[in-house]
Amino acid sequence: MVWNYFVPVALTVILLWLVSVYFNHKESAKGKLILWYSGVTASALLGVFIILYWFDIKRPPMRTMAETRIWYSFLVSLVSLSVFKAYRSKNILTIGLIMASVFLVVDIIHPEYQGRFLMPALQSPWFIPHVVSYMLAYAVLASASLSVAWTSFSKGSVHDELQQQMRLVYPGFALLTLGMLLGAYWAKFAWGDYWAWDPKEVWALITWFFYLLVIHIHRYMPTKHKLLARLMIVALWVLLITWLGIKYLPSASQSIHVYGG
Amino acid sequence: MGNQFKKKPLWLWPWGFLEGFIVSVGLWVLAFFLELFVPLSLFPKLGFPTNAIVLVTILSLLILLKIIFPKSKFFNWLASVKSAIPSISLFLFSIILMGIIPQIGHGMGIPGALFNLLGSWLFLFPLIFMLITLGAAVVNRVFPITLKNIIFTLNHAGLWVCLSAGLVGSSDKIEATVQVNQNEIAWYGTDKNGSVIELPIAIELQKFEAQFYQPRLALMGSKTFFPESEYDLNSNPSIKIDNLTIQVMQYLPKAFATDSTFIDARGVPFTGPAAMIQVFDSNGQTVTMGWISSLTHVTAEKTLPLPDGRELRLLPAEAKYFGSYAKIYSKKSSSVNQCLIEVNKPFRVDGWWIYQYSYDNLAGPDSTYSSFKVIYDPWLPLIYIGFAMMLLGGLGLVLINDSKK
């Protein structure tokens, strides 16, 4: 059973990512090579694990919180490595890989193995694209927000890097839109309504409108760096509530989206 | 923003963000008092064609304003980001309230409406303000046709179409559940309020089919524990739950309870699964043994109590698949269709969507009825058009932003 290998695989992946983070802050040509290959190998290893696990349990591994964390970990690492490759953004790489490692650590502590059960409503071709778009969107947007938070707290000024960080918000927002619309389209087939105002849906909509606000301020109030940076940090909280915090809210008593486990 | 606030006195044209936010707050306060004195729930929902006329009127007014008074400062403010940001903020505020306060779906006035925001002025006003500012922005930017304007229009008009079709669509939607016994026909359904309504379609249930996963064991106490790994009950597995090991001695997918034991009841309808188990502690000592079974129409649930006060249960099996072979009759097209309706695979006829909804949970695969949800939502095509526009617009936004590098 593939799940039995999770802990050794996760520990190896975390180790390789930490090696990558270490060399990210060393100035040497060799270090650059090591950081890149170590990071990529780790993500590839995790990717292979996900695929093998998927085959093993014969259903998409996206049902439990623990399973979504593996995906986040994988996708956040991919996003931060690609952003690093494209823009040489060291902060995003460090934050991204540390965040990805934290997800895996949480999974080592709380594996929440759930087996092969998959309720009929989730057995849909739209399930995977819906969840993957959302997870990718969350990964991209969280990387952008975390990176803004990092620069505003460590440097006190956000001006220089904000434009670069904001570049991530647009693809992130497009993915968020895609995930939401795929979900709505699927919901019409599975539950009869494209939108049911379930607490998770309300928070997904709040997240969407929040980033919409951020985008409008970025485009039309270009000098308001501080306001934008603050909103980006608040946006991260909104995103976290949507993903993790719903079940702690008074409004969550009836939600079809609260993860198993 | 600060500079604009200081430069000119309030309410002097051109309006800026501050006026926008004051309008937003004003609208919310107005909505609050309206809800307090004349709750929205007191008014009938605007059905077709009134709702369509209202929408077309809003849009036509905006277009007229643009054509007749192209230099109108009010219109330019409405179409600008100076009203858009306040309007997004107001809408955000109203949905954040909805996200925090439990929505029970009924209630009016203050504070009742806070638990039923969708049916109150407190949601309607922010939504209409957004439809107006969004609509003005679209009308203002449709022409000239440039790539940037096309992307802008797709994004903004797409959202406008979704929001407006969703708003008016909610009042024209008909939804009912229809429970049909095997070999019977039902022309009637039950709506959300529990009233029986006649439908222009009928469902004849020919056969209901369901498959189930094996039932799961659970250890219930102040905290519930589930098995740590996958198992097949047919192969007499040894299962770890919390600090216990459960040895399955015998598993009967269909069992019938006698006084002291369970007997194999394969082929007997309405029977359910049972298992004979022996429980060991971490030292390998036997704690207890006995039968456990899930609740069915013919057997009571049997749990196995442990000396520490907890108990082992065989949970009701989870459905892997369920679907109904049915004949659907439609008055409008005088058609009869033979179909298989499954979860995620509704059948569509004359604007009606028929969903597999439920069945007799206690009978499982032996259920003698199947229940369906039927939904008529005439505004759905418009929603899909809105979706498509937003997707194209989103793609355009990413590509345009990418090319700016």
XYZ file of C-alpha atoms in Angstrom:
666
model
C 0.000 0.000 0.000
C 1.513 3.272 -1.143
C 0.324 5.287 1.861
C 2.652 3.268 4.115
C 5.595 4.971 2.383
C 4.281 8.459 3.039
C 6.442 9.300 6.052
C 9.834 8.374 4.523
C 8.894 10.064 1.238
C 7.682 13.213 3.024
C 10.810 13.404 5.185
C 13.059 13.057 2.129
C 11.109 15.731 0.281
C 11.267 18.131 3.244
C 15.005 17.538 3.624
C 15.639 18.270 -0.056
C 13.520 21.433 0.088
C 15.367 22.654 3.169
C 18.677 22.039 1.382
C 17.281 24.143 -1.444
C 16.260 26.930 0.969
C 19.710 26.843 2.593
C 21.543 27.278 -0.711
C 19.018 29.893 -1.802
C 20.686 32.285 0.607
C 24.264 31.348 -0.349
C 25.945 33.242 -3.123
C 27.738 30.655 -5.192
C 27.321 29.189 -8.643
C 27.450 25.675 -7.274
C 24.894 26.584 -4.624
C 22.504 27.803 -7.297
C 22.724 24.488 -9.090
C 22.230 22.534 -5.892
C 19.240 24.622 -4.806
C 17.535 24.176 -8.167
C 18.080 20.447 -8.569
C 17.388 19.668 -4.957
C 14.083 21.596 -5.064
C 12.986 20.091 -8.373
C 13.902 16.535 -7.327
C 11.885 16.891 -4.139
C 8.800 18.165 -5.954
C 9.128 15.472 -8.606
C 9.386 12.819 -5.897
C 6.220 14.131 -4.242
C 4.486 14.240 -7.627
C 5.373 10.596 -8.272
C 4.092 9.682 -4.811
C 0.753 11.396 -5.501
C 0.358 9.537 -8.794
C 1.200 6.144 -7.260
C -1.101 6.788 -4.306
C -3.881 7.778 -6.701
C -3.502 4.497 -8.609
C -3.394 2.578 -5.368
C -6.616 3.938 -3.858
C -8.430 4.006 -7.227
C -9.995 7.409 -6.596
C -8.578 10.941 -6.837
C -6.689 11.689 -3.621
C -8.562 14.925 -2.985
C -11.164 13.993 -0.464
C -9.623 14.535 2.914
C -7.893 17.509 4.424
C -4.665 15.475 4.606
C -4.886 14.699 0.912
C -5.511 18.308 -0.063
C -2.474 19.294 2.009
C -0.259 16.998 -0.050
C -1.556 18.714 -3.168
C -0.972 22.172 -1.730
C 2.494 21.184 -0.731
C 3.224 19.895 -4.222
C 1.615 22.819 -6.045
C 3.102 25.514 -3.793
C 6.548 24.049 -4.405
C 5.927 24.033 -8.167
C 4.701 27.629 -8.130
C 7.597 28.894 -6.054
C 10.161 27.047 -8.143
C 8.660 28.419 -11.368
C 8.464 31.950 -10.005
C 12.069 31.622 -8.880
C 13.098 30.422 -12.339
C 11.183 33.201 -14.095
C 11.877 36.174 -11.825
C 14.808 35.035 -9.621
C 12.600 35.754 -6.645
C 14.456 34.331 -3.665
C 11.841 35.272 -1.088
C 9.046 33.496 -2.865
C 11.160 30.357 -3.179
C 12.074 30.336 0.502
C 8.558 31.082 1.717
C 6.996 28.671 -0.750
C 9.242 25.743 0.099
C 8.919 26.314 3.822
C 5.141 26.516 3.483
C 5.155 23.334 1.390
C 7.267 21.605 4.066
C 4.911 22.724 6.822
C 1.964 21.102 4.994
C 3.857 17.825 4.826
C 4.824 18.007 8.495
C 1.171 18.481 9.423
C 0.342 15.405 7.333
C 3.025 13.357 9.070
C 1.468 14.276 12.405
C -2.166 13.872 11.249
C -2.269 11.358 8.439
C -6.092 10.961 8.518
C -6.032 8.005 6.187
C -9.507 7.630 4.731
C -9.353 4.700 2.387
C -11.092 4.264 -0.898
C -14.546 5.614 -0.124
C -15.757 8.225 -2.552
C -19.382 9.284 -2.420
C -21.262 9.184 -5.743
C -21.632 12.964 -6.018
C -17.844 13.315 -6.056
C -17.490 10.715 -8.806
C -17.526 13.265 -11.568
C -15.119 14.314 -14.303
C -15.445 17.868 -12.941
C -14.189 16.992 -9.470
C -10.493 16.950 -10.330
C -10.349 20.119 -12.479
C -12.439 21.987 -9.882
C -10.227 21.026 -6.955
C -6.948 21.374 -8.847
C -7.839 24.879 -10.105
C -8.730 25.944 -6.596
C -5.634 24.460 -5.032
C -3.406 25.985 -7.663
C -5.167 29.331 -7.197
C -4.750 29.165 -3.415
C -1.100 28.175 -3.836
C -0.375 31.081 -6.201
C -2.334 33.664 -4.200
C -0.970 32.491 -0.862
C 2.578 32.691 -2.231
C 1.928 36.262 -3.368
C 0.341 37.305 -0.067
C 2.978 35.599 2.082
C 5.701 37.206 0.086
C 4.112 40.650 0.572
C 3.821 39.957 4.299
C 7.471 38.883 4.415
C 8.778 42.017 2.708
C 6.576 44.396 4.683
C 7.650 42.924 8.014
C 11.316 42.313 7.215
C 12.037 45.490 5.261
C 9.311 47.810 6.400
C 8.842 48.962 2.808
C 7.016 47.121 0.077
C 7.454 49.367 -2.906
C 10.201 47.573 -4.824
C 8.876 44.072 -4.841
C 5.159 44.743 -4.770
C 4.791 44.956 -8.541
C 6.464 41.607 -8.959
C 4.334 40.045 -6.236
C 1.169 41.508 -7.748
C 1.982 39.778 -11.029
C 1.047 36.513 -9.339
C -2.356 37.819 -8.319
C -3.702 37.925 -11.887
C -3.098 34.271 -12.819
C -4.135 33.351 -9.265
C -7.394 35.233 -9.670
C -8.025 33.681 -13.086
C -7.542 30.222 -11.556
C -9.839 31.155 -8.682
C -12.479 32.174 -11.226
C -11.937 28.955 -13.164
C -12.223 26.841 -10.007
C -15.386 28.641 -8.936
C -17.083 28.369 -12.332
C -16.089 24.720 -12.781
C -17.533 24.070 -9.344
C -20.751 25.878 -10.220
C -21.073 24.033 -13.520
C -20.487 20.696 -11.811
C -22.850 21.540 -8.951
C -25.674 22.027 -11.453
C -25.205 18.395 -12.527
C -24.565 16.906 -9.118
C -26.826 18.865 -6.770
C -29.200 20.707 -9.054
C -28.011 24.223 -8.307
C -25.019 26.067 -9.660
C -24.879 28.103 -6.479
C -26.330 27.061 -3.123
C -24.895 29.690 -0.714
C -23.289 26.952 1.343
C -20.890 28.563 3.882
C -17.873 27.339 1.929
C -19.313 28.856 -1.236
C -19.999 32.131 0.538
C -16.394 32.259 1.714
C -15.116 31.302 -1.730
C -17.137 34.239 -3.047
C -15.739 36.509 -0.317
C -12.218 35.449 -1.317
C -13.016 36.095 -4.966
C -14.429 39.572 -4.304
C -11.553 40.369 -1.977
C -8.983 39.661 -4.662
C -11.212 41.547 -7.103
C -10.925 44.545 -4.790
C -7.145 44.058 -4.586
C -6.911 43.978 -8.395
C -8.978 47.159 -8.771
C -6.857 48.983 -6.237
C -3.676 47.764 -7.900
C -4.805 48.909 -11.337
C -6.546 52.141 -10.504
C -4.828 53.402 -7.366
C -1.232 52.592 -8.340
C 0.355 54.798 -5.711
C -1.384 53.198 -2.731
C 1.347 50.693 -1.931
C 0.715 50.491 1.762
C -3.019 49.980 1.371
C -2.399 47.324 -1.248
C 0.156 45.528 0.910
C -2.222 45.516 3.869
C -5.070 44.195 1.763
C -2.823 41.447 0.397
C -2.072 40.359 3.951
C -5.758 40.422 4.927
C -6.503 38.473 1.733
C -4.317 35.668 3.044
C -6.485 35.466 6.154
C -9.634 35.390 4.059
C -8.119 32.625 1.978
C -7.161 30.639 5.061
C -10.660 30.981 6.519
C -12.123 29.681 3.269
C -9.773 26.734 3.138
C -9.306 25.778 6.778
C -11.441 27.889 9.001
C -14.994 27.238 7.811
C -15.689 24.520 10.303
C -14.878 26.845 13.186
C -17.403 29.471 12.093
C -20.934 29.636 13.512
C -22.254 29.586 9.947
C -20.716 26.194 9.155
C -23.300 23.925 10.713
C -24.616 22.937 7.291
C -21.861 22.697 4.740
C -21.382 20.020 2.138
C -17.824 21.226 1.659
C -16.376 20.438 5.073
C -13.704 17.889 4.288
C -13.848 14.347 5.553
C -11.287 13.636 8.265
C -7.217 58.849 -2.113
C -6.216 61.299 0.594
C -5.373 64.064 -1.856
C -8.700 63.802 -3.572
C -10.427 64.027 -0.231
C -8.687 67.289 0.579
C -8.753 68.967 -2.814
C -12.470 69.545 -3.179
C -15.439 69.919 -0.876
C -17.693 66.916 -0.501
C -20.426 66.336 -3.124
C -18.889 68.791 -5.556
C -18.424 67.236 -8.998
C -16.534 65.199 -9.990
C -17.321 62.705 -7.264
C -14.502 60.562 -5.943
C -13.983 57.587 -3.678
C -15.227 59.409 -0.583
C -18.617 60.147 -2.137
C -18.675 56.529 -3.286
C -18.121 55.194 0.197
C -20.698 57.581 1.637
C -23.225 56.350 -0.952
C -22.370 52.761 0.028
C -22.836 53.393 3.715
C -25.990 55.381 2.989
C -27.439 52.522 0.963
C -26.706 50.087 3.742
C -28.327 52.313 6.345
C -31.338 52.768 4.063
C -31.559 49.006 3.569
C -31.320 48.550 7.325
C -34.249 50.865 8.024
C -36.311 49.451 5.169
C -35.742 45.997 6.594
C -36.684 47.258 10.026
C -39.994 48.795 8.905
C -40.932 47.046 5.644
C -39.007 43.769 5.426
C -38.274 42.529 1.918
C -39.965 39.208 2.684
C -43.318 41.031 2.809
C -43.087 41.720 -0.908
C -43.827 38.993 -3.443
C -40.810 37.840 -5.485
C -40.759 39.404 -8.915
C -41.398 36.620 -11.380
C -41.220 36.648 -15.149
C -41.782 38.959 -16.979
C -41.565 41.716 -14.329
C -38.043 40.728 -13.273
C -36.851 40.749 -16.884
C -38.440 44.166 -17.433
C -36.647 45.569 -14.365
C -33.298 44.264 -15.622
C -33.808 45.585 -19.138
C -34.922 48.931 -17.693
C -31.769 49.308 -15.593
C -29.621 48.480 -18.591
C -31.595 50.746 -20.964
C -31.403 53.679 -18.560
C -27.647 53.289 -18.354
C -27.364 53.110 -22.146
C -29.649 56.132 -22.572
C -27.648 58.089 -20.024
C -24.478 57.272 -21.957
C -25.995 58.221 -25.335
C -27.944 61.332 -24.341
C -25.572 62.738 -21.734
C -22.178 61.343 -22.701
C -20.503 63.975 -20.575
C -22.728 63.485 -17.563
C -20.511 63.610 -14.502
C -22.853 61.342 -12.638
C -22.682 58.660 -15.319
C -18.922 58.961 -15.553
C -18.655 58.540 -11.816
C -20.971 55.496 -11.913
C -18.891 53.969 -14.678
C -15.602 54.693 -12.938
C -13.549 52.872 -10.378
C -14.555 55.578 -7.890
C -17.949 53.970 -7.542
C -16.747 50.449 -8.347
C -14.442 50.096 -5.337
C -17.073 51.354 -2.855
C -19.652 49.092 -4.460
C -17.377 46.023 -4.299
C -16.639 46.904 -0.663
C -20.322 47.161 0.177
C -21.094 43.845 -1.487
C -18.109 42.259 0.279
C -19.416 43.570 3.579
C -22.813 42.007 3.014
C -21.411 38.596 2.040
C -18.922 38.649 4.923
C -21.924 39.063 7.236
C -23.466 36.093 5.472
C -20.271 34.108 5.951
C -20.147 34.747 9.685
C -23.780 34.720 10.789
C -25.480 31.338 10.445
C -28.070 31.606 7.668
C -31.187 29.710 8.627
C -33.074 30.696 5.481
C -36.020 32.433 7.090
C -36.537 35.477 9.236
C -37.211 39.134 8.501
C -36.932 42.547 10.035
C -34.055 43.370 12.346
C -32.446 41.193 13.656
C -34.357 38.397 11.853
C -33.067 39.375 8.424
C -29.449 38.952 9.568
C -30.133 35.199 9.594
C -31.769 35.378 6.188
C -29.643 37.938 4.368
C -30.448 36.579 0.903
C -34.097 37.446 1.471
C -33.463 40.914 2.819
C -32.828 44.479 1.642
C -29.389 44.171 3.246
C -28.320 41.899 0.408
C -30.523 43.268 -2.366
C -29.287 46.873 -2.133
C -25.571 46.062 -2.318
C -26.304 43.702 -5.229
C -28.330 46.296 -7.136
C -25.708 48.985 -6.499
C -23.159 46.601 -7.943
C -25.366 45.837 -10.963
C -25.672 49.567 -11.610
C -21.977 50.456 -11.288
C -20.929 47.314 -13.152
C -23.525 47.948 -15.847
C -22.377 51.557 -16.248
C -18.759 50.428 -16.529
C -19.699 47.985 -19.290
C -21.821 50.501 -21.211
C -18.977 52.982 -20.986
C -16.290 50.627 -22.256
C -17.964 48.476 -24.930
C -16.858 50.935 -27.618
C -14.445 51.523 -29.226
C -13.731 47.864 -29.908
C -10.137 47.328 -28.900
C -8.535 44.243 -27.417
C -8.388 45.852 -23.991
C -12.033 46.890 -24.125
C -13.107 43.438 -25.272
C -11.364 41.830 -22.302
C -12.769 44.470 -19.964
C -16.266 43.894 -21.332
C -16.020 40.098 -21.140
C -14.984 40.271 -17.483
C -17.429 42.918 -16.381
C -20.423 42.004 -18.537
C -19.868 38.332 -17.707
C -20.148 39.084 -14.004
C -23.132 41.355 -14.661
C -24.933 38.605 -16.564
C -24.214 36.018 -13.839
C -25.293 38.283 -10.976
C -28.446 39.527 -12.677
C -29.509 36.148 -14.057
C -28.842 34.609 -10.652
C -30.882 37.312 -8.923
C -33.934 37.166 -11.175
C -33.529 33.445 -11.832
C -34.001 32.618 -8.180
C -37.631 33.761 -8.370
C -38.488 31.847 -11.545
C -36.963 28.590 -10.460
C -39.278 25.676 -9.691
C -37.868 22.912 -7.553
C -39.537 19.814 -6.146
C -38.722 16.362 -4.867
C -40.602 13.453 -6.313
C -40.691 10.093 -4.590
C -41.702 7.226 -6.854
C -42.393 3.628 -5.882
C -41.200 0.847 -8.100
C -43.458 0.419 -11.177
C -45.485 3.496 -10.344
C -45.807 6.898 -12.008
C -45.707 10.246 -10.183
C -46.981 13.537 -11.662
C -46.656 15.385 -8.378
C -43.770 16.656 -6.317
C -43.210 18.352 -2.991
C -41.723 21.837 -3.011
C -39.407 23.446 -0.442
C -42.329 24.488 1.765
C -43.726 20.986 1.802
C -46.671 21.748 -0.459
C -47.606 19.294 -3.171
C -47.339 20.708 -6.688
C -48.408 19.297 -10.029
C -45.610 18.937 -12.541
C -45.638 19.067 -16.339
C -43.448 15.968 -16.273
C -43.970 12.538 -14.770
C -41.540 9.876 -13.652
C -42.166 6.168 -13.849
C -39.687 4.144 -11.794
C -38.800 0.872 -13.448
C -35.850 -0.200 -11.391
C -33.657 1.241 -8.668
C -30.059 0.081 -8.402
C -27.429 0.727 -5.764
C -23.994 -0.532 -4.816
C -22.373 -0.029 -1.465
C -18.902 -0.017 -0.001
C -18.302 -2.467 2.805
C -19.539 -1.014 6.091
C -16.886 0.673 8.199
C -16.113 -0.175 11.793
C -15.988 2.661 14.282
C -14.979 2.920 17.907
C -17.308 5.397 19.566
C -16.682 7.122 22.852
C -16.059 10.724 23.723
C -13.963 10.625 20.554
C -14.638 8.518 17.466
C -11.881 6.366 16.001
C -11.813 4.728 12.584
C -9.647 1.877 11.300
C -6.118 2.928 10.462
C -5.961 1.163 7.130
C -7.923 -0.438 4.342
C -9.356 -3.919 4.854
C -11.627 -6.440 3.192
C -14.166 -7.867 5.630
C -14.511 -11.004 3.505
C -10.937 -12.074 4.193
C -11.276 -12.090 8.008
C -8.892 -9.171 8.494
C -7.225 -7.999 11.640
C -8.025 -4.278 12.013
C -6.300 -1.712 14.216
C -8.464 0.992 15.787
C -6.924 3.277 18.397
C -5.222 0.912 20.914
C -7.314 -2.126 19.973
C -6.984 -4.885 17.418
C -10.208 -6.253 16.001
C -10.134 -9.725 14.522
C -13.044 -10.293 12.152
C -14.102 -13.935 12.644
C -17.002 -13.982 10.221
C -18.592 -11.421 7.909
C -22.083 -11.726 6.455
C -22.998 -9.079 3.829
C -26.643 -10.059 4.308
C -27.522 -11.342 7.749
C -30.592 -12.052 9.785
C -30.566 -11.813 13.573
C -31.787 -14.723 15.651
C -31.823 -14.726 19.456
C -28.116 -15.178 20.001
C -26.469 -15.098 16.626
C -26.744 -13.959 13.026
C -27.439 -16.293 10.152
C -26.522 -15.922 6.500
C -29.483 -14.349 4.707
C -28.147 -13.925 1.184
C -30.968 -13.131 -1.202
C -33.347 -12.074 1.552
C -34.497 -8.500 0.936
C -34.089 -5.776 3.571
C -31.398 -7.642 5.484
C -28.063 -5.930 6.110
C -24.461 -6.697 7.013
C -23.214 -8.173 10.294
C -19.820 -9.265 11.574
C -18.602 -11.505 14.356
C -15.548 -9.906 15.913
C -13.042 -10.546 18.651
C -11.364 -7.560 20.296
C -7.786 -7.630 21.625
C -5.975 -5.005 23.675
C -2.398 -3.900 23.032
C -1.032 -6.835 25.056
C -2.875 -9.311 22.868
C -5.398 -10.159 25.600
C -9.013 -10.712 24.545
C -11.204 -7.833 25.672
C -14.527 -9.062 24.361
C -16.167 -10.706 21.392
C -19.565 -10.731 19.743
C -21.686 -9.726 16.753
C -22.117 -6.225 15.461
C -24.569 -5.168 12.772
C -25.998 -2.059 11.158
C -29.585 -0.950 11.404
C -31.997 -2.249 8.730
C -35.764 -2.594 8.397
C -35.597 -6.111 9.828
C -32.690 -5.965 12.303
C -31.957 -3.503 15.058
C -28.432 -2.116 15.208
C -26.163 -4.250 17.363
C -23.111 -2.657 18.915
C -20.394 -4.276 20.984
C -19.792 -2.503 24.313
C -16.257 -2.487 25.726
C -15.379 -2.586 29.429
C -13.990 0.980 29.229
C -17.451 2.323 28.331
C -16.810 2.749 24.633
C -18.513 0.690 21.959
C -17.760 -0.750 18.562
C -20.229 -0.079 15.782
C -20.715 -1.263 12.251
C -21.606 1.980 10.496
C -24.266 2.030 7.776
C -22.577 1.194 4.487
C -21.762 4.193 2.298
C -23.211 4.235 -1.199
C -20.743 3.722 -4.011
C -23.336 4.095 -6.716
C -27.060 4.589 -7.064
C -29.283 5.165 -10.036
C -32.773 4.612 -11.414
C -34.074 3.232 -14.676
C -37.066 5.397 -15.412
C -39.515 6.548 -18.046
C -39.983 10.303 -18.214
C -43.205 11.718 -19.620
C -43.380 15.366 -20.635
C -46.624 17.206 -21.373
C -45.009 20.050 -23.302
C -43.448 17.922 -26.023
C -45.773 14.939 -25.456
C -42.643 12.837 -25.229
C -41.796 9.633 -23.412
C -38.128 8.967 -22.724
C -36.498 5.869 -21.394
C -33.439 6.754 -19.320
C -31.023 5.892 -16.572
C -30.744 8.689 -14.005
C -27.654 8.599 -11.814
C -25.974 10.927 -9.359
C -24.094 13.505 -11.451
C -26.062 12.417 -14.523
C -29.435 14.167 -14.499
C -31.889 13.682 -17.335
C -33.060 16.818 -19.163
C -36.349 17.323 -20.941
C -38.160 20.537 -21.967
C -36.151 22.706 -19.593
C -36.616 20.347 -16.638
C -33.632 18.651 -15.018
C -34.353 15.395 -13.214
C -31.836 14.293 -10.602
C -31.320 11.085 -8.704
C -31.744 12.361 -5.184
C -32.281 9.695 -2.554
C -33.660 6.261 -1.694
C -34.698 4.253 1.330
C -31.507 4.411 3.393
C -32.418 1.535 5.658
C -33.188 -0.772 2.745
C -30.132 0.183 0.708
C -30.052 -1.786 -2.547
C -33.479 -3.250 -1.720
C -35.113 0.173 -1.646
C -38.607 -0.047 -3.120
C -38.651 3.622 -4.039
C -36.344 6.188 -5.505
C -36.612 9.874 -4.935
C -35.792 12.508 -7.516
C -35.248 16.210 -7.477
C -36.770 18.045 -10.413
C -35.688 21.575 -11.253
C -36.848 24.084 -13.822
C -34.510 27.062 -14.147
C -35.293 29.079 -17.293
C -32.446 31.545 -16.690
C -29.740 28.890 -16.722
C -28.531 29.512 -20.319
C -27.815 33.121 -19.394
C -25.746 31.976 -16.417
C -23.684 29.762 -18.704
C -23.153 32.651 -21.114
C -21.922 34.716 -18.154
C -19.571 31.901 -17.123
C -18.115 31.648 -20.606
C -17.571 35.414 -20.795
C -15.817 35.492 -17.420
C -13.562 32.588 -18.340
C -12.539 34.215 -21.616
C -12.098 37.540 -19.858
C -9.962 35.984 -17.126
C -7.781 34.334 -19.715
C -7.450 37.626 -21.558
C -6.466 39.438 -18.368
C -3.683 36.944 -17.672
C -2.380 37.095 -21.239
C -2.470 40.903 -21.376
C -0.732 41.170 -18.039
C 1.831 38.654 -19.177
C 2.611 40.542 -22.346
C 3.248 43.709 -20.332
C 6.407 42.263 -18.795
